[in-house]
Amino acid sequence: ALEQLKRVWAEGGRPAMVKGVLQRASIQPQAFPAIQLALFHAEAGELDAAFQHLERAIESHDPSLVQLAIAPQWDILRVDPWFNQCLSRMGLRPLP
């Protein structure tokens, strides 16, 4: 498995790794937390899917959401109005 990961990284870097994770998640969605899938879909530019997984993470009260309003990994989604709706659902103040 490690050799395959090394090959994927060598051939396509992080974008290829993200694509591989998302392909695996489509086969085994239960193997990945919703919060992780939200981030990977966001990085892949699949914003609708990213927000669907973020909504699932919010519904399940994922403890990783504690830094949703400030963590830089969420910057990709901050420009979308849906992000502020997610913050509001969590009882957090929307971003300006």
Coordinates of N, CA, C and O in Angstrom, one line a residue:
A1 N 0.8 -1.2 0.0 CA 0.0 0.0 0.0 C 0.9 1.3 0.0 O 0.6 2.2 -0.7
L2 N 2.0 1.2 0.8 CA 2.8 2.4 0.8 C 3.5 2.7 -0.5 O 3.6 3.8 -0.9
E3 N 3.9 1.6 -1.2 CA 4.5 1.8 -2.5 C 3.5 2.5 -3.5 O 3.9 3.4 -4.3
Q4 N 2.2 2.1 -3.4 CA 1.2 2.7 -4.3 C 1.1 4.2 -3.9 O 1.0 5.0 -4.8
L5 N 1.0 4.5 -2.6 CA 0.9 5.9 -2.2 C 2.1 6.7 -2.7 O 2.0 7.9 -3.2
K6 N 3.3 6.2 -2.6 CA 4.5 6.8 -3.1 C 4.4 7.1 -4.6 O 4.8 8.2 -5.1
R7 N 3.9 6.1 -5.4 CA 3.8 6.3 -6.8 C 2.8 7.4 -7.1 O 3.0 8.2 -8.0
V8 N 1.6 7.4 -6.5 CA 0.6 8.4 -6.7 C 1.1 9.8 -6.4 O 1.0 10.7 -7.2
W9 N 1.9 9.9 -5.3 CA 2.5 11.2 -4.9 C 3.5 11.6 -6.0 O 3.5 12.8 -6.4
A10 N 4.3 10.7 -6.4 CA 5.4 11.0 -7.4 C 4.7 11.5 -8.7 O 5.3 12.3 -9.4
E11 N 3.6 10.9 -9.1 CA 3.0 11.1 -10.4 C 2.1 12.4 -10.4 O 2.0 13.1 -11.4
G12 N 1.5 12.7 -9.2 CA 0.6 13.8 -9.2 C 0.5 14.7 -8.0 O -0.3 15.6 -7.9
G13 N 1.4 14.4 -7.0 CA 1.4 15.3 -5.8 C 0.1 15.2 -5.0 O -0.7 14.3 -5.1
R14 N -0.1 16.3 -4.3 CA -1.3 16.3 -3.4 C -2.6 16.2 -4.2 O -3.5 15.5 -3.7
P15 N -2.8 16.9 -5.3 CA -4.1 16.7 -6.0 C -4.4 15.3 -6.4 O -5.5 14.9 -6.3
A16 N -3.4 14.5 -6.7 CA -3.6 13.1 -7.0 C -4.0 12.3 -5.8 O -4.8 11.4 -5.8
M17 N -3.3 12.7 -4.6 CA -3.7 12.0 -3.4 C -5.1 12.3 -3.0 O -5.8 11.4 -2.6
V18 N -5.5 13.6 -3.1 CA -6.9 13.9 -2.8 C -7.9 13.2 -3.7 O -8.9 12.6 -3.2
K19 N -7.6 13.1 -4.9 CA -8.5 12.4 -5.9 C -8.6 10.9 -5.5 O -9.6 10.4 -5.5
G20 N -7.4 10.4 -5.1 CA -7.4 9.0 -4.7 C -8.3 8.7 -3.4 O -9.0 7.7 -3.3
V21 N -8.1 9.6 -2.5 CA -8.9 9.5 -1.2 C -10.4 9.6 -1.6 O -11.2 8.8 -1.1
L22 N -10.8 10.5 -2.4 CA -12.2 10.7 -2.8 C -12.7 9.5 -3.5 O -13.9 9.1 -3.4
Q23 N -11.9 8.9 -4.4 CA -12.3 7.7 -5.1 C -12.5 6.5 -4.1 O -13.5 5.8 -4.2
R24 N -11.6 6.4 -3.1 CA -11.8 5.4 -2.1 C -13.0 5.6 -1.2 O -13.7 4.7 -0.9
A25 N -13.2 6.9 -0.9 CA -14.4 7.3 -0.1 C -15.7 7.0 -0.8 O -16.7 6.7 -0.2
S26 N -15.7 7.0 -2.2 CA -16.9 6.7 -2.9 C -17.3 5.2 -2.8 O -18.4 4.8 -2.9
I27 N -16.2 4.4 -2.5 CA -16.4 3.0 -2.4 C -16.7 2.6 -0.9 O -17.5 1.7 -0.6
Q28 N -16.0 3.3 0.0 CA -16.1 3.0 1.4 C -16.4 4.3 2.2 O -15.5 4.7 3.0
P29 N -17.5 4.9 2.0 CA -17.8 6.2 2.7 C -17.7 6.1 4.2 O -17.3 7.1 4.9
Q30 N -18.1 5.0 4.8 CA -18.0 4.9 6.3 C -16.6 4.9 6.8 O -16.4 5.1 8.0
A31 N -15.6 4.8 6.0 CA -14.2 4.7 6.4 C -13.7 6.1 6.6 O -12.6 6.3 7.2
F32 N -14.4 7.2 6.3 CA -13.9 8.5 6.4 C -14.9 9.4 7.2 O -16.1 9.4 6.9
P33 N -14.4 10.2 8.1 CA -15.3 11.1 8.8 C -15.9 12.2 7.9 O -15.1 12.6 6.9
A34 N -17.1 12.6 8.1 CA -17.7 13.6 7.2 C -16.8 14.9 7.2 O -16.7 15.5 6.1
I35 N -16.2 15.3 8.3 CA -15.4 16.5 8.3 C -14.2 16.4 7.3 O -13.8 17.3 6.6
Q36 N -13.6 15.2 7.3 CA -12.5 14.9 6.4 C -12.9 15.0 5.0 O -12.2 15.6 4.1
L37 N -14.0 14.4 4.7 CA -14.6 14.4 3.3 C -14.9 15.8 2.9 O -14.7 16.2 1.7
A38 N -15.4 16.6 3.8 CA -15.7 18.0 3.5 C -14.5 18.8 3.0 O -14.5 19.5 2.0
L39 N -13.4 18.6 3.8 CA -12.1 19.2 3.4 C -11.6 18.7 2.1 O -11.1 19.5 1.3
F40 N -11.6 17.4 1.9 CA -11.1 16.9 0.6 C -11.9 17.4 -0.6 O -11.3 17.7 -1.6
H41 N -13.2 17.4 -0.4 CA -14.0 17.8 -1.6 C -13.8 19.3 -1.8 O -13.8 19.8 -3.0
A42 N -13.6 20.1 -0.8 CA -13.3 21.5 -0.9 C -12.0 21.7 -1.7 O -12.0 22.5 -2.6
E43 N -11.0 21.0 -1.3 CA -9.7 21.1 -1.9 C -9.8 20.7 -3.4 O -9.1 21.2 -4.3
A44 N -10.7 19.7 -3.7 CA -10.9 19.2 -5.1 C -11.7 20.2 -5.9 O -12.0 20.0 -7.1
G45 N -12.3 21.2 -5.2 CA -13.1 22.2 -5.9 C -14.6 21.7 -6.1 O -15.4 22.4 -6.8
E46 N -14.9 20.7 -5.4 CA -16.3 20.2 -5.4 C -17.1 20.7 -4.2 O -17.3 20.1 -3.2
L47 N -17.5 22.0 -4.3 CA -18.0 22.7 -3.2 C -19.4 22.2 -2.7 O -19.6 22.1 -1.5
D48 N -20.2 21.8 -3.6 CA -21.5 21.2 -3.2 C -21.3 20.0 -2.3 O -22.0 19.9 -1.3
A49 N -20.5 19.1 -2.8 CA -20.2 17.9 -2.0 C -19.5 18.3 -0.7 O -19.8 17.7 0.4
A50 N -18.6 19.3 -0.7 CA -18.0 19.7 0.5 C -19.0 20.2 1.6 O -18.9 19.8 2.8
F51 N -19.9 21.0 1.1 CA -20.9 21.5 2.1 C -21.9 20.4 2.5 O -22.3 20.4 3.7
Q52 N -22.2 19.4 1.7 CA -23.0 18.3 2.1 C -22.4 17.6 3.3 O -23.0 17.2 4.3
H53 N -21.1 17.3 3.2 CA -20.4 16.6 4.2 C -20.2 17.5 5.4 O -20.2 17.0 6.6
L54 N -20.0 18.8 5.2 CA -19.9 19.7 6.4 C -21.2 19.7 7.2 O -21.2 19.7 8.4
E55 N -22.3 19.7 6.4 CA -23.6 19.6 7.1 C -23.8 18.3 7.9 O -24.3 18.4 9.0
R56 N -23.3 17.2 7.4 CA -23.3 16.0 8.1 C -22.5 16.0 9.4 O -22.9 15.5 10.4
A57 N -21.3 16.7 9.3 CA -20.4 16.8 10.4 C -21.1 17.7 11.5 O -21.0 17.4 12.7
I58 N -21.8 18.7 11.1 CA -22.5 19.6 12.0 C -23.6 18.8 12.7 O -23.8 18.9 13.9
E59 N -24.4 18.1 11.9 CA -25.5 17.3 12.5 C -25.0 16.2 13.5 O -25.7 16.0 14.5
S60 N -23.8 15.7 13.3 CA -23.3 14.7 14.2 C -22.4 15.3 15.3 O -21.9 14.6 16.1
H61 N -22.4 16.6 15.4 CA -21.6 17.3 16.4 C -20.2 16.9 16.5 O -19.6 16.7 17.6
D62 N -19.6 16.8 15.3 CA -18.2 16.4 15.2 C -17.3 17.4 16.0 O -17.4 18.6 15.8
P63 N -16.5 16.9 17.0 CA -15.7 17.8 17.8 C -14.6 18.5 17.0 O -14.1 19.6 17.5
S64 N -14.3 18.1 15.8 CA -13.3 18.8 15.0 C -13.8 20.1 14.5 O -13.0 20.9 14.0
L65 N -15.1 20.4 14.6 CA -15.7 21.6 14.1 C -15.4 22.8 15.1 O -15.7 23.9 14.8
V66 N -14.7 22.6 16.2 CA -14.5 23.6 17.2 C -13.7 24.8 16.5 O -13.9 25.9 17.0
Q67 N -12.9 24.6 15.5 CA -12.2 25.7 14.9 C -12.7 26.0 13.5 O -12.0 26.7 12.7
L68 N -13.9 25.7 13.2 CA -14.5 26.0 11.9 C -14.4 27.4 11.5 O -14.0 27.8 10.4
A69 N -14.6 28.4 12.4 CA -14.7 29.8 12.1 C -13.3 30.4 11.9 O -13.1 31.4 11.3
I70 N -12.2 29.7 12.4 CA -10.9 30.3 12.3 C -9.8 29.5 11.6 O -8.8 30.1 11.2
A71 N -10.0 28.2 11.5 CA -8.9 27.3 10.9 C -8.7 27.6 9.4 O -9.7 27.7 8.7
P72 N -7.5 27.7 9.0 CA -7.2 28.1 7.6 C -7.6 27.1 6.6 O -7.9 27.4 5.4
Q73 N -7.8 25.8 7.0 CA -8.2 24.8 6.0 C -9.6 25.1 5.5 O -10.0 24.5 4.4
W74 N -10.4 25.9 6.1 CA -11.7 26.2 5.7 C -11.8 27.4 4.8 O -12.9 27.8 4.3
D75 N -10.7 28.1 4.5 CA -10.6 29.3 3.7 C -11.3 29.1 2.3 O -12.0 30.0 1.8
I76 N -11.2 27.9 1.7 CA -11.8 27.7 0.4 C -13.3 27.9 0.5 O -13.9 28.4 -0.5
L77 N -13.9 27.5 1.6 CA -15.4 27.6 1.7 C -15.9 28.9 2.2 O -17.1 29.2 2.1
R78 N -15.0 29.7 2.8 CA -15.5 30.9 3.5 C -16.1 31.9 2.5 O -16.9 32.7 3.0
V79 N -15.8 31.9 1.3 CA -16.3 32.9 0.3 C -17.7 32.5 -0.1 O -18.4 33.4 -0.6
D80 N -18.2 31.4 0.2 CA -19.6 30.9 -0.1 C -20.5 31.3 1.0 O -20.2 31.0 2.2
P81 N -21.7 31.9 0.7 CA -22.7 32.2 1.7 C -23.1 31.0 2.6 O -23.5 31.1 3.7
W82 N -23.0 29.8 2.0 CA -23.4 28.6 2.7 C -22.5 28.4 3.9 O -23.0 27.9 4.9
F83 N -21.3 28.9 3.9 CA -20.4 28.8 5.0 C -21.0 29.5 6.2 O -21.0 29.0 7.4
N84 N -21.4 30.7 6.0 CA -22.0 31.5 7.1 C -23.3 30.8 7.7 O -23.5 30.9 8.9
Q85 N -24.0 30.2 6.8 CA -25.2 29.5 7.3 C -24.8 28.3 8.2 O -25.4 28.0 9.2
C86 N -23.7 27.7 7.8 CA -23.2 26.6 8.7 C -22.7 27.1 10.0 O -23.0 26.5 11.1
L87 N -22.0 28.3 10.0 CA -21.6 28.9 11.3 C -22.8 29.2 12.1 O -22.8 29.0 13.4
S88 N -23.9 29.8 11.5 CA -25.1 30.1 12.2 C -25.7 28.9 12.9 O -26.2 29.0 14.0
R89 N -25.8 27.8 12.1 CA -26.4 26.6 12.7 C -25.6 26.1 13.9 O -26.2 25.5 14.8
M90 N -24.4 26.4 14.0 CA -23.6 26.0 15.1 C -23.6 27.1 16.3 O -23.0 26.9 17.3
G91 N -24.4 28.1 16.0 CA -24.5 29.2 17.1 C -23.3 30.1 17.1 O -23.1 30.9 18.0
L92 N -22.6 30.2 15.9 CA -21.4 31.0 15.8 C -21.8 32.3 15.0 O -22.6 32.2 14.1
R93 N -21.1 33.3 15.2 CA -21.4 34.6 14.5 C -20.9 34.4 13.0 O -19.7 34.0 12.8
P94 N -21.7 34.7 12.1 CA -21.2 34.7 10.7 C -20.1 35.6 10.4 O -19.9 36.7 11.1
L95 N -19.3 35.3 9.5 CA -18.1 36.2 9.2 C -18.5 37.3 8.3 O -19.5 37.2 7.5
P96 N -17.9 38.5 8.5 CA -18.2 39.7 7.7 C -17.9 39.5 6.2 O -17.1 38.7 5.8

